[in-house]
XYZ file of C-alpha atoms in Angstrom:
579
model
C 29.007 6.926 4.227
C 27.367 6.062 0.836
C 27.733 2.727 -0.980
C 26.255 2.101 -4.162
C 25.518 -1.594 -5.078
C 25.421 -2.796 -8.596
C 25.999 -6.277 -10.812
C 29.399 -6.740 -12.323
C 28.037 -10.442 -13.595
C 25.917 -12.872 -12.584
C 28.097 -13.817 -9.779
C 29.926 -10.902 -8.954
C 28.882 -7.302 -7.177
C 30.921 -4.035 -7.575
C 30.497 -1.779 -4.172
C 31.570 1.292 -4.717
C 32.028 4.553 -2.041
C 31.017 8.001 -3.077
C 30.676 11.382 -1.960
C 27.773 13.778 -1.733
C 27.436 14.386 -5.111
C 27.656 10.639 -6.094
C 31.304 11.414 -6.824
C 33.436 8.102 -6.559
C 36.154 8.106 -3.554
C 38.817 5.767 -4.161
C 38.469 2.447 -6.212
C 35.468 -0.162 -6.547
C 35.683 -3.086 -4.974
C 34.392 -6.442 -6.342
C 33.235 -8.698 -4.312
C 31.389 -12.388 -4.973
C 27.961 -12.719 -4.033
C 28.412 -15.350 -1.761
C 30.506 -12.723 0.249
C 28.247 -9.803 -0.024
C 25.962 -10.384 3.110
C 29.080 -10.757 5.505
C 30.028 -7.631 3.630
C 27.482 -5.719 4.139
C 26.995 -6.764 7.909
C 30.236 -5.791 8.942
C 29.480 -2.083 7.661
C 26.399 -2.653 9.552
C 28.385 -3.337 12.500
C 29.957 -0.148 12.715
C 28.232 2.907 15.080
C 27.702 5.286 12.060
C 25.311 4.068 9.682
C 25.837 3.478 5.619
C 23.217 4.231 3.564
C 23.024 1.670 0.507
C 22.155 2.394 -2.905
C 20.833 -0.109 -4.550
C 18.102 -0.604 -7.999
C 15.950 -1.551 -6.435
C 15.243 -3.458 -2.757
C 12.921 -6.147 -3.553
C 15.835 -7.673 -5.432
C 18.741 -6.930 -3.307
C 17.254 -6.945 0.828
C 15.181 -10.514 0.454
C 18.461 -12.256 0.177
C 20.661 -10.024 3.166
C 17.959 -10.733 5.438
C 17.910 -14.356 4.624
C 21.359 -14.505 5.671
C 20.754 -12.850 8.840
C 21.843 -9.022 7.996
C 19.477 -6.122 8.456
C 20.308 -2.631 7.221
C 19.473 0.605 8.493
C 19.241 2.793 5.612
C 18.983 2.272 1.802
C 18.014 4.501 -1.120
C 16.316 2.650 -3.841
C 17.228 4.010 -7.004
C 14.164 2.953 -8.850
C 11.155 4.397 -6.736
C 13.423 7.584 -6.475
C 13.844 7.624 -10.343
C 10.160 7.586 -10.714
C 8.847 10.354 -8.301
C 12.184 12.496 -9.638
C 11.071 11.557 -13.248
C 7.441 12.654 -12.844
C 7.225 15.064 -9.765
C 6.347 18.721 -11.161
C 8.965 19.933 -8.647
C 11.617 18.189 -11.068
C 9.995 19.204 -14.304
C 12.572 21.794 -15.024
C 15.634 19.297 -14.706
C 17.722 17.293 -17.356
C 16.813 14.463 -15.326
C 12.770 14.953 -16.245
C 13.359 15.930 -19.590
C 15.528 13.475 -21.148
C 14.549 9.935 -22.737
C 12.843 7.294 -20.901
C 15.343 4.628 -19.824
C 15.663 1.137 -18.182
C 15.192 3.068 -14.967
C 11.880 4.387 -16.139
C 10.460 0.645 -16.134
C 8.836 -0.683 -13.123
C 9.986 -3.403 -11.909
C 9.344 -7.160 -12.396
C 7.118 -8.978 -10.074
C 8.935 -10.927 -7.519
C 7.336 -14.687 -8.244
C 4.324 -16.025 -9.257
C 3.871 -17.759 -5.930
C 5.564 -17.431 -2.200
C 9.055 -18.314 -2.241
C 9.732 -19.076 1.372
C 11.808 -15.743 2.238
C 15.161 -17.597 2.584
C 16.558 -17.802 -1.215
C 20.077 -17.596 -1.851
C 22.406 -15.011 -2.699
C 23.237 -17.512 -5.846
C 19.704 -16.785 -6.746
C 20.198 -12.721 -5.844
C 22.434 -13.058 -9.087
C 20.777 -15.217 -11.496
C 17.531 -12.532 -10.691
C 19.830 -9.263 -11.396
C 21.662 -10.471 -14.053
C 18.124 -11.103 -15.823
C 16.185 -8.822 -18.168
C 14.529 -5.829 -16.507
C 15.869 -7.044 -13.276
C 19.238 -6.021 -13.670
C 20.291 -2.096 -13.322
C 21.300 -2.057 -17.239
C 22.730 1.501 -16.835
C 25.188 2.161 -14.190
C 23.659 2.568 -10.424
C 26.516 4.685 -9.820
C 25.702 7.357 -12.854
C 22.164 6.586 -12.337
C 22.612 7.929 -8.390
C 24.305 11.124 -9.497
C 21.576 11.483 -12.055
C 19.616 11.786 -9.128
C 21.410 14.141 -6.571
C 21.884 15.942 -10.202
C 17.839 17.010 -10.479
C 17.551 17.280 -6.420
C 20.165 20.141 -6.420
C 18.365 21.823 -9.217
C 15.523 22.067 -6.889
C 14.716 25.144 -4.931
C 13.819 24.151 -1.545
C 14.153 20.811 -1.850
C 13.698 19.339 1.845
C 10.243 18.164 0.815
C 11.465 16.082 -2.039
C 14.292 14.627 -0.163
C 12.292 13.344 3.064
C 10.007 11.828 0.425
C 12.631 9.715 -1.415
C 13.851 8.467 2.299
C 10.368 7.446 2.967
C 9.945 5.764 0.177
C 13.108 3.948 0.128
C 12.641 2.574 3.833
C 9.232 1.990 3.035
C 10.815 -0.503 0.445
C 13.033 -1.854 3.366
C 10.205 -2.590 5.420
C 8.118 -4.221 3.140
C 10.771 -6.453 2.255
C 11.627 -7.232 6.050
C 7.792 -8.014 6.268
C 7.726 -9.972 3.242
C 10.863 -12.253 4.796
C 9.223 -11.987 8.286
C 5.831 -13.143 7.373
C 2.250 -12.226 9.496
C 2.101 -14.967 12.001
C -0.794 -17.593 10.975
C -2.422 -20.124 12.069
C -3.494 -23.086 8.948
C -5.508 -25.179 10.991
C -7.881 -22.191 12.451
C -7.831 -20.959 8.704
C -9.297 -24.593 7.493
C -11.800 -24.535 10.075
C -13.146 -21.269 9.017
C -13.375 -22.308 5.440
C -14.554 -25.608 6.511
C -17.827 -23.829 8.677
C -17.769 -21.614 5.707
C -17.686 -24.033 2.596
C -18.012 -26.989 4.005
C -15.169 -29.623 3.967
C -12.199 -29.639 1.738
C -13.212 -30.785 -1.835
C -10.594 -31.246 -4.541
C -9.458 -28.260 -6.639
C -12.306 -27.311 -9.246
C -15.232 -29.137 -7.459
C -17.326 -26.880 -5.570
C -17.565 -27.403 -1.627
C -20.939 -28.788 0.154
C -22.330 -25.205 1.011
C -21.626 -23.763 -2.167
C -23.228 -26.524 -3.940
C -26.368 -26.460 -1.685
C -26.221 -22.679 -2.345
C -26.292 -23.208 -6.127
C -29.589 -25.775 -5.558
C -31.393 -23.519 -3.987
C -31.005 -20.669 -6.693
C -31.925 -23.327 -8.926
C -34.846 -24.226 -7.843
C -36.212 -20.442 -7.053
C -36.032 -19.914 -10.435
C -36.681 -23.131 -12.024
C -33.659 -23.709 -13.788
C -31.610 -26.519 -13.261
C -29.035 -25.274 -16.365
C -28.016 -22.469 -13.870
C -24.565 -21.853 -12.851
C -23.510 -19.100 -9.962
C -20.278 -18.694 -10.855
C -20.711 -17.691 -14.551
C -22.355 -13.576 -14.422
C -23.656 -13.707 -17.599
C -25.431 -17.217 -17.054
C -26.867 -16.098 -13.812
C -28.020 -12.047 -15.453
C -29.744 -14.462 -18.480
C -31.844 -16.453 -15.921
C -32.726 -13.546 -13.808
C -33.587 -11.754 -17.018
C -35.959 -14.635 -17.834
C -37.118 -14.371 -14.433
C -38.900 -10.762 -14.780
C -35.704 -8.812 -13.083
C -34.366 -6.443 -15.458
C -30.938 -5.474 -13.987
C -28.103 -4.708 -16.294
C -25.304 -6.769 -13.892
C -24.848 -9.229 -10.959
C -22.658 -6.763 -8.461
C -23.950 -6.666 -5.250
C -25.077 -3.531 -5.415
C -27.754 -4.019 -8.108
C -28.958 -7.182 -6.559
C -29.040 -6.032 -3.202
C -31.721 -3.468 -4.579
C -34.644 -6.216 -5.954
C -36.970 -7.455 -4.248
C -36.947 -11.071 -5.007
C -36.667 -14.920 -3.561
C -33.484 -15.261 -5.585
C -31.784 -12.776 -4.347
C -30.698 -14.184 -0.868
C -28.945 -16.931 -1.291
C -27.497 -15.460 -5.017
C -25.584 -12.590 -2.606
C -24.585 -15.149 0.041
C -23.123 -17.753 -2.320
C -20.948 -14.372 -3.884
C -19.507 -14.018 -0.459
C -18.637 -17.754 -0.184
C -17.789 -17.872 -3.114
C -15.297 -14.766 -3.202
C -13.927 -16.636 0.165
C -13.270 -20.120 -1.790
C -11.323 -17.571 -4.669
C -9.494 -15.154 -2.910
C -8.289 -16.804 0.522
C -9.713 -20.778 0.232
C -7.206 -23.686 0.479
C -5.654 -23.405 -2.775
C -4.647 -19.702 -1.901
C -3.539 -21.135 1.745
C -1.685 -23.858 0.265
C 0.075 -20.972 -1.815
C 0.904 -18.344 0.029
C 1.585 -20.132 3.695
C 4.600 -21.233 4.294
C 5.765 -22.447 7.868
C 2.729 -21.003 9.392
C 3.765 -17.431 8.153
C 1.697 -15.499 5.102
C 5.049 -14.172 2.641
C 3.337 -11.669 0.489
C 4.541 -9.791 -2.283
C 4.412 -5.839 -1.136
C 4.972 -3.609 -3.855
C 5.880 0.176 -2.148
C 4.456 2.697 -4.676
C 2.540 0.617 -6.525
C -0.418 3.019 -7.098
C -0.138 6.319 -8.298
C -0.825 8.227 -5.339
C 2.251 5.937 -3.655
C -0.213 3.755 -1.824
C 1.536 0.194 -1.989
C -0.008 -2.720 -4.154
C 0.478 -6.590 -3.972
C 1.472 -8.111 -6.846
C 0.507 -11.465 -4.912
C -0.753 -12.582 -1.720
C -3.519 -10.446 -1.905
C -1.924 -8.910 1.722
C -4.146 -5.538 1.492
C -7.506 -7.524 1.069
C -8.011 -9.851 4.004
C -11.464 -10.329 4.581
C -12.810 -10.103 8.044
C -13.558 -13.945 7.512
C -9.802 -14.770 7.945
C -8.557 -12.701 10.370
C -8.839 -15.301 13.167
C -5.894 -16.720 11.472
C -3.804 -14.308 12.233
C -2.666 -15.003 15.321
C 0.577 -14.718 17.277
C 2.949 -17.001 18.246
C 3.387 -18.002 22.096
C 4.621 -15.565 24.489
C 4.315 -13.137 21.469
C 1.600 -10.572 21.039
C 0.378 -8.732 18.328
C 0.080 -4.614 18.476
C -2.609 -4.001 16.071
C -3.220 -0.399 15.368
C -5.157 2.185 12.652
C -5.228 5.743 11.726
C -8.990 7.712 12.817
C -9.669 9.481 9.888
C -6.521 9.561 8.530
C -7.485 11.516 5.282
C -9.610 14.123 6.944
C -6.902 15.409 9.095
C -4.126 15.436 6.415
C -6.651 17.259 4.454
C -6.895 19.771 7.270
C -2.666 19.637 7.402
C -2.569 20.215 4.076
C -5.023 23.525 4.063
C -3.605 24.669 7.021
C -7.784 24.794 7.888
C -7.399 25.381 12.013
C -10.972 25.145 12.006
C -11.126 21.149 10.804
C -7.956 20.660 12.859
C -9.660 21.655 15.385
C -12.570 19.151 15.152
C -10.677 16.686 15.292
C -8.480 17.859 18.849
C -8.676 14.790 20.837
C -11.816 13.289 19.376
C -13.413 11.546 16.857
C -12.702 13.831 14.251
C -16.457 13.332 12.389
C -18.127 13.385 16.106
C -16.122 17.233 16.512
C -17.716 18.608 12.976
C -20.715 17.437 14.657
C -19.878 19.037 17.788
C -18.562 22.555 15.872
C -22.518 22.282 15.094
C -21.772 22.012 11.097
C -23.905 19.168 10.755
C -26.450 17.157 12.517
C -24.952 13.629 13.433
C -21.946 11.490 12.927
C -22.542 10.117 9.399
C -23.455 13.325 7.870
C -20.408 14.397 9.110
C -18.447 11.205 7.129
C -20.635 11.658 4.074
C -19.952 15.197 3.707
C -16.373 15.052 4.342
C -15.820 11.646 2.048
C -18.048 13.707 -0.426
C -15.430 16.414 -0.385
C -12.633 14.221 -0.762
C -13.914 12.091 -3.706
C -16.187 14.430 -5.676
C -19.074 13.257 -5.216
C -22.092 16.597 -5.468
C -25.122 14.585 -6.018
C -27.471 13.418 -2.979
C -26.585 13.395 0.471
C -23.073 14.586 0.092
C -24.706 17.525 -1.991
C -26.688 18.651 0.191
C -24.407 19.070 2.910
C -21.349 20.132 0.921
C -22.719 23.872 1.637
C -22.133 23.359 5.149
C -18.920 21.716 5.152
C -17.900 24.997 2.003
C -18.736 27.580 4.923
C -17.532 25.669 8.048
C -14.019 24.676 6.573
C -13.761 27.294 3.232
C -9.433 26.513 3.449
C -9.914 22.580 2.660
C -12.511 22.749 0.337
C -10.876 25.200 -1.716
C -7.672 23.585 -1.477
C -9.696 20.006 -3.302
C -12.129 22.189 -5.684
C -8.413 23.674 -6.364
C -7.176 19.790 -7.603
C -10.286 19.263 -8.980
C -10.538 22.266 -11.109
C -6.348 21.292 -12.125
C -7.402 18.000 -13.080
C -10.342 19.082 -15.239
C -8.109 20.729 -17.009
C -5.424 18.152 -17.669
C -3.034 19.716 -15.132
C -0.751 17.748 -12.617
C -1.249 18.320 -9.151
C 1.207 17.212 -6.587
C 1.523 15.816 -3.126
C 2.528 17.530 0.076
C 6.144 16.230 -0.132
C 6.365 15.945 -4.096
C 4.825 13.089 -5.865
C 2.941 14.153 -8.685
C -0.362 12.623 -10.636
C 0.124 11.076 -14.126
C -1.072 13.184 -17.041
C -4.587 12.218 -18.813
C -4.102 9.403 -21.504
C -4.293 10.063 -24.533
C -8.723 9.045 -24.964
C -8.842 11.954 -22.512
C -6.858 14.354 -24.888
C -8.748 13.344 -27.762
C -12.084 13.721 -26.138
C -10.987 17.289 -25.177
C -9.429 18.134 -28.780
C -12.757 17.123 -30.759
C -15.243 19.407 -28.365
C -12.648 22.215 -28.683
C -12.769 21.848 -32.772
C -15.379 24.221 -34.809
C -18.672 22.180 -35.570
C -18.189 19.991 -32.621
C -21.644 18.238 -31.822
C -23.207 18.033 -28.415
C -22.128 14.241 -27.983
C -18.764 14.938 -28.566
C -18.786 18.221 -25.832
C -20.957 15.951 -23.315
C -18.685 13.338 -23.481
C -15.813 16.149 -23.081
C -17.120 17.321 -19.837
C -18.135 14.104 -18.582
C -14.169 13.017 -18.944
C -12.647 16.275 -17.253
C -14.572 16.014 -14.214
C -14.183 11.995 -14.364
C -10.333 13.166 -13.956
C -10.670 16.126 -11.731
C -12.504 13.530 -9.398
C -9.548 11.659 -9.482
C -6.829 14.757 -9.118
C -9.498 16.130 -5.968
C -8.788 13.102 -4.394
C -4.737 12.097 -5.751
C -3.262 15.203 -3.042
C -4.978 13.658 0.034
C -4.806 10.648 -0.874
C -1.003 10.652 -1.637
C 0.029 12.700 1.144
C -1.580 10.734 3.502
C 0.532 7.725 2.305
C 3.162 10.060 2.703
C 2.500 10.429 6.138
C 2.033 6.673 6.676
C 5.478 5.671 5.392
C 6.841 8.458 7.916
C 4.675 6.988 10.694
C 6.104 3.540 9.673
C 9.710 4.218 9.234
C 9.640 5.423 12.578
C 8.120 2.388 14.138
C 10.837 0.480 12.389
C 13.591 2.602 14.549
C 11.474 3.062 17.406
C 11.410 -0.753 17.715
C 15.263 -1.395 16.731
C 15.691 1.197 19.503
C 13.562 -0.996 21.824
C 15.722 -4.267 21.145
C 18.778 -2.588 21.942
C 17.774 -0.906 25.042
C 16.512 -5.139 26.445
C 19.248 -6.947 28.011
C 17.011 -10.014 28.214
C 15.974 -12.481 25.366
C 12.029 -13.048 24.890
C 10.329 -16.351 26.795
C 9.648 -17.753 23.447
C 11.686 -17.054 19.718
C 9.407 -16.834 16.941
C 11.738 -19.079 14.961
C 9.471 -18.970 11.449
C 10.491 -15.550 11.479
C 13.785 -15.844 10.504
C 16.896 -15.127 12.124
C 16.927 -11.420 11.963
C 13.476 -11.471 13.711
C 12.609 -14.448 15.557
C 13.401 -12.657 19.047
C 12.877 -8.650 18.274
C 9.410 -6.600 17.732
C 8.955 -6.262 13.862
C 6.056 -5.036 11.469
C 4.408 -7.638 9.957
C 1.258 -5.814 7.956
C 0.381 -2.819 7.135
C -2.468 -1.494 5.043
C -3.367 2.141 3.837
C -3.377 3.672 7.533
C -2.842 -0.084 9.735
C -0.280 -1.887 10.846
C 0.558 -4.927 13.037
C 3.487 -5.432 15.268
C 4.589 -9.320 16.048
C 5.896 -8.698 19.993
C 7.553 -10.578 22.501
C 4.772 -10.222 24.502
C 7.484 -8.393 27.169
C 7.350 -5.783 25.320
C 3.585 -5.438 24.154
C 3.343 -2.281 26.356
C 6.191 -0.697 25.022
C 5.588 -1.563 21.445
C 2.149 0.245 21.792
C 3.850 3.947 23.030
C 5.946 3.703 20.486
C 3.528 3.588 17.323
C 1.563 5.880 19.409
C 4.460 8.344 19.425
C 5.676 6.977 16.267
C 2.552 8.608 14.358
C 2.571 12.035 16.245
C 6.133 12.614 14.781
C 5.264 11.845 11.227
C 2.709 14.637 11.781
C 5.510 16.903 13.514
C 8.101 15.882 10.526
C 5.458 16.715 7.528
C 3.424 19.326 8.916
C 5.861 20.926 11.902
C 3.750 22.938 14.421
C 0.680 23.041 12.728
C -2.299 21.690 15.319
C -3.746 18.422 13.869
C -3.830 15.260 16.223
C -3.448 11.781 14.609
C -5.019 9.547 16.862
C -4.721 5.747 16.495
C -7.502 3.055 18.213
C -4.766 0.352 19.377
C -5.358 -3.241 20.584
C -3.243 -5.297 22.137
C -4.233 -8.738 21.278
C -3.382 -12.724 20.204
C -5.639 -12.527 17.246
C -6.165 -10.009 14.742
C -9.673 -10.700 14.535
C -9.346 -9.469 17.902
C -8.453 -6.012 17.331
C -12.039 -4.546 16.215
């Protein structure tokens, strides 16, 4: 059965029952908010599952699952607007072709900083009775909008397993948000204390940092230097004799000078103090647990974002921190060459497939005798993938063209779409955005009569900027495609796993919340990882089941076609651990 969710007023919710085709059966019921979660739990209680529409799940799931109620299925009517809205497969319907609405907007950040993943349902309605927050059409109309454009599509099983995905992607990162990755403060302190030295307050730069910025100083004998400004430090190593155009990494790491040292290592600190120091801890920890703000689709290929938290970018420096709780375990686990092989899915090239058969997919092509070691075999194939023709990957994109002629056609394909201004579109639907409108123009002045050599450079230079970007946008996206498959079947393959255990675990994970303080539940995932918080019981377990879990997302994509996704898989108490 379907229920669509929706705001009557800030206190109030309207649940209403529909059919297939979004039709209503029988009459809406109103409910308060403060009744809502015991609402929805007792339909949760029942053997056949609901699925509940809702706008959009960071709004609505934070609060269920901080009054103890999970749900099994959900379609979130705002991602699903958006891939509908833009997906070429659509581009025929009503739905694509009519005016932008409130559903076209994406949605509001969650907070500015953690909230502790137990607010209220009080707060559920001030939120969605609040600007762009609130579904200001009707969810109901807006749902058969939406079964509307999917019935107007030929073939549309594709579409249809991608809107699931996405939607239970949204579940999960919500249930991860409220779940939080197990950490450890005082094991993060000490690495930023052996790091940075000890705690200093807010604005005043630690001991390390502050011998750091001495020592570049001195080197070049100037005392008015300050590291953290990039134009004050390019000035000084201007006046200094080295003639570099910026401070990244890159460019410094290439001179051959005193400097240069201790300028890179006090950008690492540095970027430590910024992105994951004590301020940042103090933030974004709360009760030992890291609450960060997922946002499912947040790129344009579908790959999520963050919009705080900064979940995606932990730096190898903090990882220690992550650590389970006792009796717990974490199952840490990553794709091997996750973009290669969809690539290879995608193609339907047997011959890359088979490279990768139970191996190290770059250590096959070597094998297949298409190139001479390991990372000629990565350069080549990233190379491929991202458009780049010049050095290394240039030379050895001949090789790879011959070896594997179905995959590189199928990205000089993109690539050649892109260059044009052409969508291209992912392996279950999602579609790339259209050039902006500096693209267009560049294009329309080298195509007018008289057009001067600038103005056609600077044409071609933007098409194949964008065809880069389209080359990559169909592997890229499908293999985020694949991941939310892989995880939304590690979310049931672990529900499955609680029910089937008559026992409780040793030890609760209480900061967890109540939904997850004695079950197996993701906790982080990233691009092609993610980590499992255990009872430690059922570590073993746990581990099959993402191991199966990702060989049916290949099945359920790319049916009987022969690629292998391998995962490398640690058992462990610390992330840091894993690697």
């Amino acid at each position: 059965m379907t229920i669509v969710l929706a705001r009557n007023s800030p206190t109030e919710v309207v649940a209403s029952t529909v059919g297939p085709l979004g039709e209503l059966l029988g009459e809406a019921r109103v409910l308060p908010f403060a009744q809502l979660a015991a609402f929805v739990a007792e339909r949760e209680g029942r053997p056949e599952a609901e699925r509940w529409v809702w706008s959009d799940s960071s709004r609505w799931y934070g609060d269920l699952l901080s009054a103890g109620v999970r749900v099994r299925r959900c379609h979130d009517l705002r991602l699903s607007h958006a891939i509908l809205r833009n997906s070429t497969l659509t581009a025929h319907t009503a739905f694509a072709r009519s005016e932008p609405t409130d559903w076209s907007l994406p949605a509001e950040p969650l907070s500015a900083h953690v909230v502790p993943a137990h607010s209220t349902l009080f707060d559920l309605g001030e939120t969605m009775a609040s600007g762009r927050g609130a579904a200001n059409e009707d969810s109901v109309a807006e749902y058969r909008r939406q079964l509307m454009a999917l019935s107007e599509v030929p073939d549309a099983g594709r579409l249809r397993l991608l809107l699931a995905a996405e939607s239970v992607g949204a579940l999960i990162a919500a249930e991860m948000r409220h779940a939080g990755l197990p950490w450890r403060t005082d094991v993060h302190d000490a690495i930023l204390t052996e790091e940075l030295g000890p705690r200093v307050p807010y604005g005043t730069r630690p001991a390390r940092l502050e011998e750091l910025a001495g020592r570049i100083r001195d080197i070049l004998g100037d005392q008015s230097v300050n590291p953290d400004s990039p134009q004050n430090v390019l000035k000084a190593l201007n006046r200094a004799g080295l003639m570099i155009t910026s401070t990244n990494r890159w460019e410094l790491a290439e001179q051959s000078h005193p400097v240069i040292a201790p300028l890179l290592e006090y950008k690492k600190r540095a970027r430590l103090l910024t992105a994951n120091g004590w301020t940042w801890m103090d933030q974004w920890i709360v009760n030992e647990r890291l609450h960060p703000d997922y946002v499912p689709g947040g790129a344009a290929t579908g790959r999520w974002a963050t919009s705080g938290g900064g979940a995606l970018q932990l730096p190898r420096q903090v990882r220690a921190a992550v650590t389970a709780d006792p009796g717990w375990k974490l199952v840490v686990a990553d794709a091997a060459q996750l973009e290669p092989r969809i690539l290879a899915a995608l193609s339907a090239d047997t011959a890359m497939a088979a490279a990768g058969r139970g191996t190290d997919m770059y250590a096959g092509i070597v094998a297949s005798g298409v190139v001479e070691s390991r990372d000629h075999a990565k350069v080549a194939m990233l190379g491929a993938m991202y458009g780049a023709t010049t050095g290394e990957s240039g030379r050895l994109m001949p090789k790879l063209t011959r070896a594997y002629p179905r995959a590189i056609r199928l990205v000089e394909q993109a690539a050649r779409a892109g260059e044009r201004g052409e969508l291209v579109t992912t392996w279950l639907g999602r579609s790339s955005p259209a050039p902006g409108e500096e693209w267009r123009e560049a294009q329309r002045r080298a195509s007018q009569p008289g057009a001067n050599a600038a103005e056609e450079s600077r044409a071609r230079s933007r098409a194949r900027e964008w065809g880069r970007f389209t080359r990559n946008f169909v592997v890229q996206g499908s293999a985020a495609e694949w991941a939310l498959c892989w995880m939304g079947e590690i979310r049931n393959s672990l529900h499955a796993i609680q029910q089937r255990s008559s026992t409780p675990p040793a030890r609760r994970a209480a900061a967890s919340g109540a939904v997850f303080e004695s079950i197996p539940h993701l906790v982080f995932f990233l691009h092609d990882e993610i980590i499992v918080h255990t009872p430690e019981e059922h570590a073993d377990e746990v581990a099959a089941a993402v191991t199966e879990a990702a060989a049916f997302a290949g099945r359920l994509l790319f049916g009987d076609f022969p690629v292998d996704f391998p995962l490398g898989i640690a058992v462990v108490d610390r992330y840091a651990d894993a690697k």
